[in-house]
C-alpha cells in the first residue's frame, strides 16, 4: 500500500501491488494545480522505470514502431531528446481553463513548455518530453486557389499569400488522460474505466488495474493537430470574431478525395471560412481569427477497415444504400454507429483559452452540445453548402440528419425527413 497526494492540501491512500518509489525517484502529479512545479511533470519515458509517474509511454500510437527501432538496433534505448531550440514559436497561455479539474482532463496544459518550466528536473536527470509542439507553416490547397480565382478570397500578404498558400500556426497535441477526470466526463467509475481500458487493449497496460496510485494514462491513440489562421493569442479574446471547425479524420476523403462522404468538402470549406474570418475587420478595428482542429478518429473512431466493410455491405444489400439503412450496416459490423464520443473534444479549445466561437463550421449536434456543455458560447452554425455535397455522399447527409447528427434539414424535403426519422435505424 502506498500513500499518494491527490492535491496540494489533502492526502489519500490508494492500494497498489507495487512498492512505493522514493521521493527522489518519483515526481508526483497533482492534476489541475496552477503552478507547473506543484502540478509536476509527466514522466512517460521508459529509460528509467523508477522515474515513471504515468501509465503508457510518450507518442503511444507510435510505441510499437519505437520498439521495432530498438529491436533493430536503429535506436538506442536510452536515447534522450535534445530539446534545444524546440520551444513554441508562439506563446499560448496559461489561461484560467488550464487550472482545476473540470475543463481539461485529456491533455497536459504544460505540455508545450516542458523544456522551460521543468528545466531543473531535466538537469537532475529526469527524461521529460513535450506532449505539445507549436510551429509556423504554410498550407497550400487547390480549393483555396479556386476560391481566389472565383473571387471569394483575396490575397492579403499576411493570412493568404499571392501564390494561394495560407500562413498558419500549427499545433500538435498528444493525448494525456487524467483518468479520474475522464471517468467523470463519461459518467462512469474510474474502476470501470480502468478495467475496460485494460481488457480492451488485451492487457497491454497492467498498471491500469495494478497501479491505482498512477492516475495519468498516455493512451496509444492518435492526437490532434490545430491550424490557426491569424494571431493565436486572439483565440482567447471573446471580442475577436472566431471561426472554427473541429474535424474528425477521414483519410479517404481528406487526403485522397473520395466522393463517398462530405469530409474533405467540409474541411476545405471550413478552411476558406477561417481564412475569410481571419481577414475580416469588424467595426471596432479588430481582425478575426480562424481555427481548424483535426482529430485522429478515422471512420467515426471505428477504423478504416470497418469503414470499408460497411461501404461494401451497404452498397451490396438491396436498399441498403438509403438514408434509413445507412447506419444499420455500421451497427451490424461494428456494434455501434459512432465511437467518436465528443466529451473530451472541448479540452483543446479550453487549452487555447477560447470562451466564444462566433461561427462554428459544423452541423453536428454532438460537437455543438459538447462545446456548449463545456461552457463555451457558440454563435452562428455554418452548414456545408449544398453544391459542395458529392452526389454519392448525399445519402450520408440525409442519414445523419435523420439520425439527429444535424439540425439543418434543408437537404431533405420535410415529408421525406419525417418518413426517414420514423424508420428504425
XYZ file of C-alpha atoms in Angstrom:
425
model
C 0.000 0.000 0.000
C 1.324 3.449 -0.876
C 0.302 6.961 0.096
C -0.054 9.479 -2.693
C -1.021 13.150 -2.694
C -4.282 13.830 -4.533
C -3.963 17.610 -4.433
C -1.970 20.301 -2.664
C -3.989 20.191 0.570
C -5.183 16.630 1.062
C -3.706 13.154 1.130
C -5.409 9.888 0.261
C -4.398 6.252 0.376
C -4.560 4.093 -2.740
C -3.872 0.400 -2.987
C -1.129 -0.771 -5.316
C 0.693 -4.035 -5.877
C 3.961 -2.173 -6.387
C 6.245 -0.823 -3.635
C 6.394 2.978 -3.481
C 9.307 4.767 -5.126
C 11.285 7.235 -3.072
C 10.531 10.947 -3.391
C 13.801 11.381 -5.250
C 12.724 8.882 -7.876
C 9.062 9.735 -8.405
C 7.644 13.172 -9.244
C 4.000 13.187 -8.188
C 1.339 14.698 -10.459
C -1.252 16.978 -8.831
C -3.671 17.443 -11.718
C -5.173 20.912 -12.016
C -2.548 22.785 -9.972
C -1.839 26.255 -11.358
C 1.894 26.127 -10.686
C 3.604 23.689 -13.102
C 6.142 22.741 -10.422
C 3.363 21.960 -7.955
C 1.467 20.116 -10.696
C 4.548 18.041 -11.518
C 5.812 16.887 -14.930
C 4.518 13.954 -16.925
C 7.290 11.332 -16.959
C 6.401 8.781 -19.627
C 9.855 7.791 -20.821
C 10.808 4.124 -20.494
C 14.503 4.884 -19.938
C 14.229 4.825 -16.146
C 11.176 2.943 -14.932
C 11.648 4.129 -11.361
C 11.012 7.701 -12.508
C 7.827 6.964 -14.437
C 4.702 8.501 -12.940
C 2.204 7.611 -15.696
C 0.776 4.545 -17.399
C 1.818 4.105 -21.023
C 4.537 5.965 -22.890
C 5.010 9.138 -24.912
C 3.722 9.065 -28.510
C 1.851 5.913 -27.560
C 0.409 5.328 -31.031
C 3.996 5.002 -32.296
C 5.250 2.899 -29.407
C 5.438 -0.299 -31.463
C 7.485 1.413 -34.160
C 9.816 2.679 -31.445
C 10.117 -0.866 -30.119
C 10.971 -2.114 -33.621
C 13.639 0.561 -33.930
C 15.151 -0.532 -30.607
C 14.995 -4.215 -31.545
C 16.619 -3.500 -34.920
C 19.368 -1.513 -33.167
C 18.397 1.602 -35.114
C 17.561 3.455 -31.889
C 19.473 3.467 -28.636
C 17.026 2.550 -25.905
C 18.464 5.151 -23.556
C 18.317 7.996 -26.100
C 17.250 11.272 -24.532
C 15.697 14.006 -26.630
C 17.817 17.144 -27.094
C 15.178 19.879 -26.750
C 17.473 22.763 -27.729
C 15.569 25.361 -29.832
C 12.367 23.315 -29.823
C 10.296 25.815 -27.823
C 6.956 27.032 -29.302
C 7.025 29.720 -31.986
C 4.063 31.371 -30.235
C 3.234 31.654 -26.556
C -0.117 30.082 -25.737
C -1.489 30.533 -22.231
C -1.553 29.990 -19.423
C -5.298 30.561 -19.267
C -7.742 30.092 -16.361
C -9.141 26.967 -18.052
C -5.775 25.259 -17.527
C -6.278 25.104 -13.798
C -8.634 22.909 -11.797
C -10.003 19.551 -12.810
C -13.073 20.422 -14.881
C -12.044 21.987 -18.199
C -9.011 19.919 -19.245
C -8.597 16.202 -18.489
C -7.282 14.742 -21.765
C -4.120 16.756 -22.491
C -1.277 18.300 -20.493
C -1.703 22.103 -20.365
C 2.045 22.483 -19.730
C 2.942 20.008 -22.479
C 4.426 22.634 -24.824
C 6.747 24.270 -22.292
C 8.287 21.223 -20.630
C 11.839 22.251 -21.567
C 11.327 25.619 -19.881
C 9.260 25.071 -16.728
C 10.888 21.748 -15.857
C 14.449 22.733 -16.752
C 15.690 21.975 -13.236
C 14.155 18.493 -13.245
C 15.714 17.769 -16.642
C 19.114 18.849 -15.319
C 18.581 16.477 -12.371
C 18.332 13.591 -14.812
C 14.592 13.190 -15.404
C 13.799 12.261 -19.004
C 10.980 14.712 -19.756
C 9.421 15.170 -23.163
C 6.875 17.637 -24.564
C 3.418 16.395 -25.489
C 2.537 19.588 -27.406
C 4.526 21.372 -30.117
C 3.811 24.756 -31.725
C 5.332 25.833 -35.051
C 4.739 28.025 -38.129
C 3.852 26.704 -41.576
C 2.144 27.361 -44.900
C -0.684 25.212 -46.227
C -1.469 25.027 -49.930
C -4.819 23.629 -51.090
C -6.279 23.641 -54.605
C -9.685 24.581 -53.162
C -8.206 27.775 -51.708
C -6.669 28.705 -55.065
C -10.057 28.018 -56.678
C -11.708 30.335 -54.141
C -9.211 33.050 -55.108
C -9.907 32.510 -58.803
C -13.641 32.696 -58.152
C -13.204 35.925 -56.209
C -14.430 34.529 -52.890
C -10.995 35.031 -51.297
C -8.338 37.672 -51.877
C -4.647 37.514 -51.011
C -3.672 39.979 -48.305
C 0.004 39.075 -47.944
C -0.477 38.202 -44.277
C -3.041 35.425 -43.864
C -3.277 34.486 -47.534
C -0.325 34.889 -49.891
C -0.412 35.701 -53.590
C 0.554 32.129 -54.539
C -2.582 30.826 -52.805
C -0.868 29.422 -49.736
C -2.148 30.328 -46.269
C 0.047 31.218 -43.302
C -0.788 29.223 -40.182
C 0.397 28.480 -36.702
C 0.322 24.708 -36.367
C -0.050 22.879 -33.048
C 0.374 19.137 -32.482
C -1.152 17.716 -29.290
C -0.705 14.226 -27.890
C -3.327 12.774 -25.525
C -2.594 12.794 -21.792
C -5.553 11.412 -19.846
C -6.168 12.143 -16.185
C -8.268 9.047 -15.519
C -10.465 10.377 -12.670
C -11.491 13.303 -14.877
C -12.048 11.179 -17.973
C -14.241 8.793 -15.992
C -16.280 11.719 -14.678
C -16.806 13.085 -18.200
C -18.324 9.778 -19.288
C -20.318 9.281 -16.102
C -18.590 6.021 -15.160
C -16.466 4.958 -12.227
C -12.708 5.176 -12.527
C -12.523 1.481 -11.666
C -14.805 0.521 -14.555
C -12.882 2.774 -16.931
C -9.551 1.266 -15.930
C -10.889 -2.281 -16.244
C -12.334 -1.609 -19.721
C -9.097 0.020 -20.913
C -7.095 -2.929 -19.577
C -9.316 -5.597 -21.117
C -9.944 -3.935 -24.496
C -6.214 -3.409 -25.068
C -5.617 -7.104 -24.454
C -3.940 -6.449 -21.115
C -1.247 -4.256 -22.693
C -1.234 -1.915 -19.693
C -1.493 -3.972 -16.470
C -0.786 -0.839 -14.404
C -4.336 0.230 -15.177
C -5.516 -2.356 -12.668
C -2.404 -2.814 -10.506
C -1.318 0.809 -10.043
C -4.283 2.827 -8.844
C -1.749 5.289 -7.456
C -0.917 6.305 -11.046
C -3.765 8.491 -12.299
C -2.376 9.646 -15.654
C -2.508 7.478 -18.800
C -0.823 8.117 -22.160
C -3.235 6.215 -24.433
C -1.981 4.610 -27.680
C -4.275 6.692 -29.877
C -3.723 9.493 -32.363
C -3.729 13.048 -31.127
C -4.902 16.334 -32.622
C -3.465 18.989 -34.896
C -4.697 22.568 -34.744
C -4.282 25.098 -37.558
C -4.599 28.745 -36.528
C -5.257 31.468 -39.115
C -4.336 34.812 -37.585
C -2.859 35.562 -34.192
C -3.008 32.629 -31.717
C -3.469 34.996 -28.763
C -6.711 36.237 -30.354
C -8.364 32.870 -29.736
C -8.760 33.710 -26.044
C -10.361 37.114 -26.663
C -14.158 36.713 -26.920
C -14.441 40.146 -28.563
C -12.438 38.983 -31.588
C -14.565 37.053 -34.116
C -13.566 33.384 -34.170
C -14.439 30.993 -36.987
C -13.743 27.350 -36.175
C -14.269 23.754 -37.242
C -13.498 20.623 -35.246
C -12.918 17.950 -37.884
C -12.579 14.210 -37.346
C -10.157 12.354 -39.593
C -11.280 10.768 -42.858
C -8.198 9.703 -44.787
C -10.067 8.566 -47.899
C -11.776 11.911 -48.399
C -9.444 14.378 -46.651
C -6.305 13.130 -48.423
C -7.423 11.196 -51.491
C -10.660 12.996 -52.357
C -13.055 10.044 -52.188
C -16.560 11.251 -53.037
C -18.473 8.784 -50.871
C -18.618 11.272 -47.976
C -18.535 15.024 -47.381
C -15.426 15.158 -45.200
C -12.953 16.921 -47.493
C -15.555 19.367 -48.867
C -16.489 20.352 -45.328
C -12.845 20.616 -44.273
C -11.818 22.785 -47.220
C -14.975 24.880 -46.895
C -14.099 25.452 -43.243
C -10.544 26.463 -44.167
C -11.944 29.001 -46.631
C -14.263 30.344 -43.931
C -11.380 30.504 -41.425
C -9.209 32.469 -43.876
C -12.060 34.858 -44.592
C -12.736 35.212 -40.884
C -9.082 35.908 -40.086
C -9.021 38.594 -42.757
C -12.162 40.318 -41.536
C -12.053 43.683 -39.816
C -15.000 44.479 -37.589
C -16.289 47.953 -36.867
C -14.070 48.171 -33.825
C -10.969 47.580 -35.925
C -10.392 44.054 -34.623
C -9.198 41.425 -37.044
C -10.666 37.948 -36.791
C -9.069 34.558 -36.214
C -9.714 31.071 -37.585
C -9.121 27.643 -36.060
C -9.257 24.139 -37.508
C -8.855 21.271 -35.039
C -8.123 17.945 -36.743
C -8.669 14.846 -34.590
C -7.373 11.359 -35.420
C -10.665 9.452 -35.210
C -10.739 7.627 -38.534
C -14.088 6.204 -39.593
C -16.051 7.551 -36.613
C -13.235 6.070 -34.491
C -14.190 2.630 -35.819
C -11.171 2.442 -38.105
C -10.716 2.348 -41.846
C -11.121 -1.424 -42.256
C -14.507 -1.308 -40.547
C -15.484 1.696 -42.641
C -14.687 -0.055 -45.917
C -16.506 -3.219 -44.816
C -19.579 -1.108 -44.122
C -19.301 0.545 -47.546
C -19.405 -2.882 -49.197
C -22.268 -4.163 -47.062
C -24.294 -1.015 -47.564
C -23.931 -0.953 -51.337
C -24.433 -4.698 -51.885
C -27.577 -5.061 -49.788
C -30.734 -4.255 -51.687
C -31.987 -0.925 -50.425
C -29.009 -0.678 -48.078
C -27.638 2.497 -49.614
C -30.512 4.610 -48.329
C -30.723 7.098 -45.511
C -32.935 4.848 -43.395
C -30.482 1.909 -43.704
C -27.228 3.861 -43.644
C -26.260 3.260 -40.010
C -27.821 -0.194 -39.775
C -24.901 -1.749 -41.638
C -22.429 0.078 -39.394
C -24.117 -1.352 -36.317
C -24.131 -4.843 -37.830
C -20.373 -4.749 -38.446
C -19.133 -2.633 -35.528
C -21.938 -2.979 -32.994
C -22.275 0.802 -32.660
C -22.959 3.720 -35.001
C -20.218 6.036 -33.783
C -17.392 5.823 -31.239
C -16.001 9.331 -31.581
C -17.717 10.490 -28.387
C -17.108 14.234 -28.215
C -16.898 14.517 -24.409
C -13.131 15.083 -24.453
C -13.049 17.219 -27.609
C -13.552 20.666 -25.965
C -10.341 20.285 -23.926
C -8.222 21.592 -26.798
C -10.495 24.624 -27.112
C -10.019 25.357 -23.419
C -6.265 24.973 -23.854
C -6.411 27.854 -26.322
C -8.396 29.854 -23.763
C -11.463 30.001 -26.011
C -14.611 31.427 -24.439
C -16.703 32.028 -27.562
C -16.872 30.642 -31.090
C -18.665 33.187 -33.225
C -19.025 30.939 -36.282
C -18.898 27.167 -35.842
C -18.483 25.481 -39.227
C -20.375 22.328 -38.347
C -23.884 20.924 -38.351
C -23.044 18.214 -35.803
C -25.223 18.338 -32.717
C -22.773 16.050 -30.910
C -19.961 18.561 -31.323
C -22.165 21.557 -30.619
C -23.596 20.028 -27.453
C -20.126 19.092 -26.172
C -18.737 22.573 -26.807
C -21.660 24.451 -25.279
C -21.884 21.958 -22.416
C -18.262 22.724 -21.532
C -19.072 26.397 -21.070
C -18.042 27.819 -24.470
C -20.565 30.074 -26.197
C -21.411 29.354 -29.830
C -22.970 31.926 -32.138
C -23.754 31.046 -35.760
C -23.546 27.473 -37.041
C -22.363 27.283 -40.642
C -23.685 24.418 -42.789
C -21.993 22.817 -45.761
C -23.255 24.487 -48.956
C -25.483 22.157 -50.922
C -23.401 22.479 -54.090
C -20.354 21.044 -52.263
C -22.077 17.748 -51.442
C -20.862 14.989 -53.832
C -23.686 13.017 -55.446
C -22.568 9.745 -53.833
C -22.396 11.425 -50.414
C -25.906 12.870 -50.346
C -27.225 9.734 -48.660
C -24.729 10.300 -45.849
C -26.032 13.816 -45.219
C -29.632 12.621 -45.279
C -28.891 9.716 -42.928
C -27.090 11.949 -40.434
C -29.983 14.376 -40.412
C -32.436 11.562 -39.837
C -30.324 10.149 -37.024
C -30.080 13.527 -35.303
C -26.479 14.357 -36.186
C -27.505 17.623 -37.809
C -30.032 20.312 -37.046
C -30.392 21.609 -40.615
C -32.870 19.622 -42.701
C -32.798 21.649 -45.890
C -31.226 18.847 -47.955
C -34.375 16.766 -47.499
C -37.938 17.728 -48.176
C -39.972 17.927 -44.965
C -42.106 14.881 -45.763
C -39.034 12.832 -46.701
C -37.274 13.770 -43.489
C -40.294 12.847 -41.395
C -40.549 9.491 -43.148
C -36.870 8.676 -42.612
C -36.950 9.714 -38.956
C -39.852 7.365 -38.359
C -37.928 4.319 -39.511
C -35.863 2.055 -37.333
C -32.151 2.783 -37.884
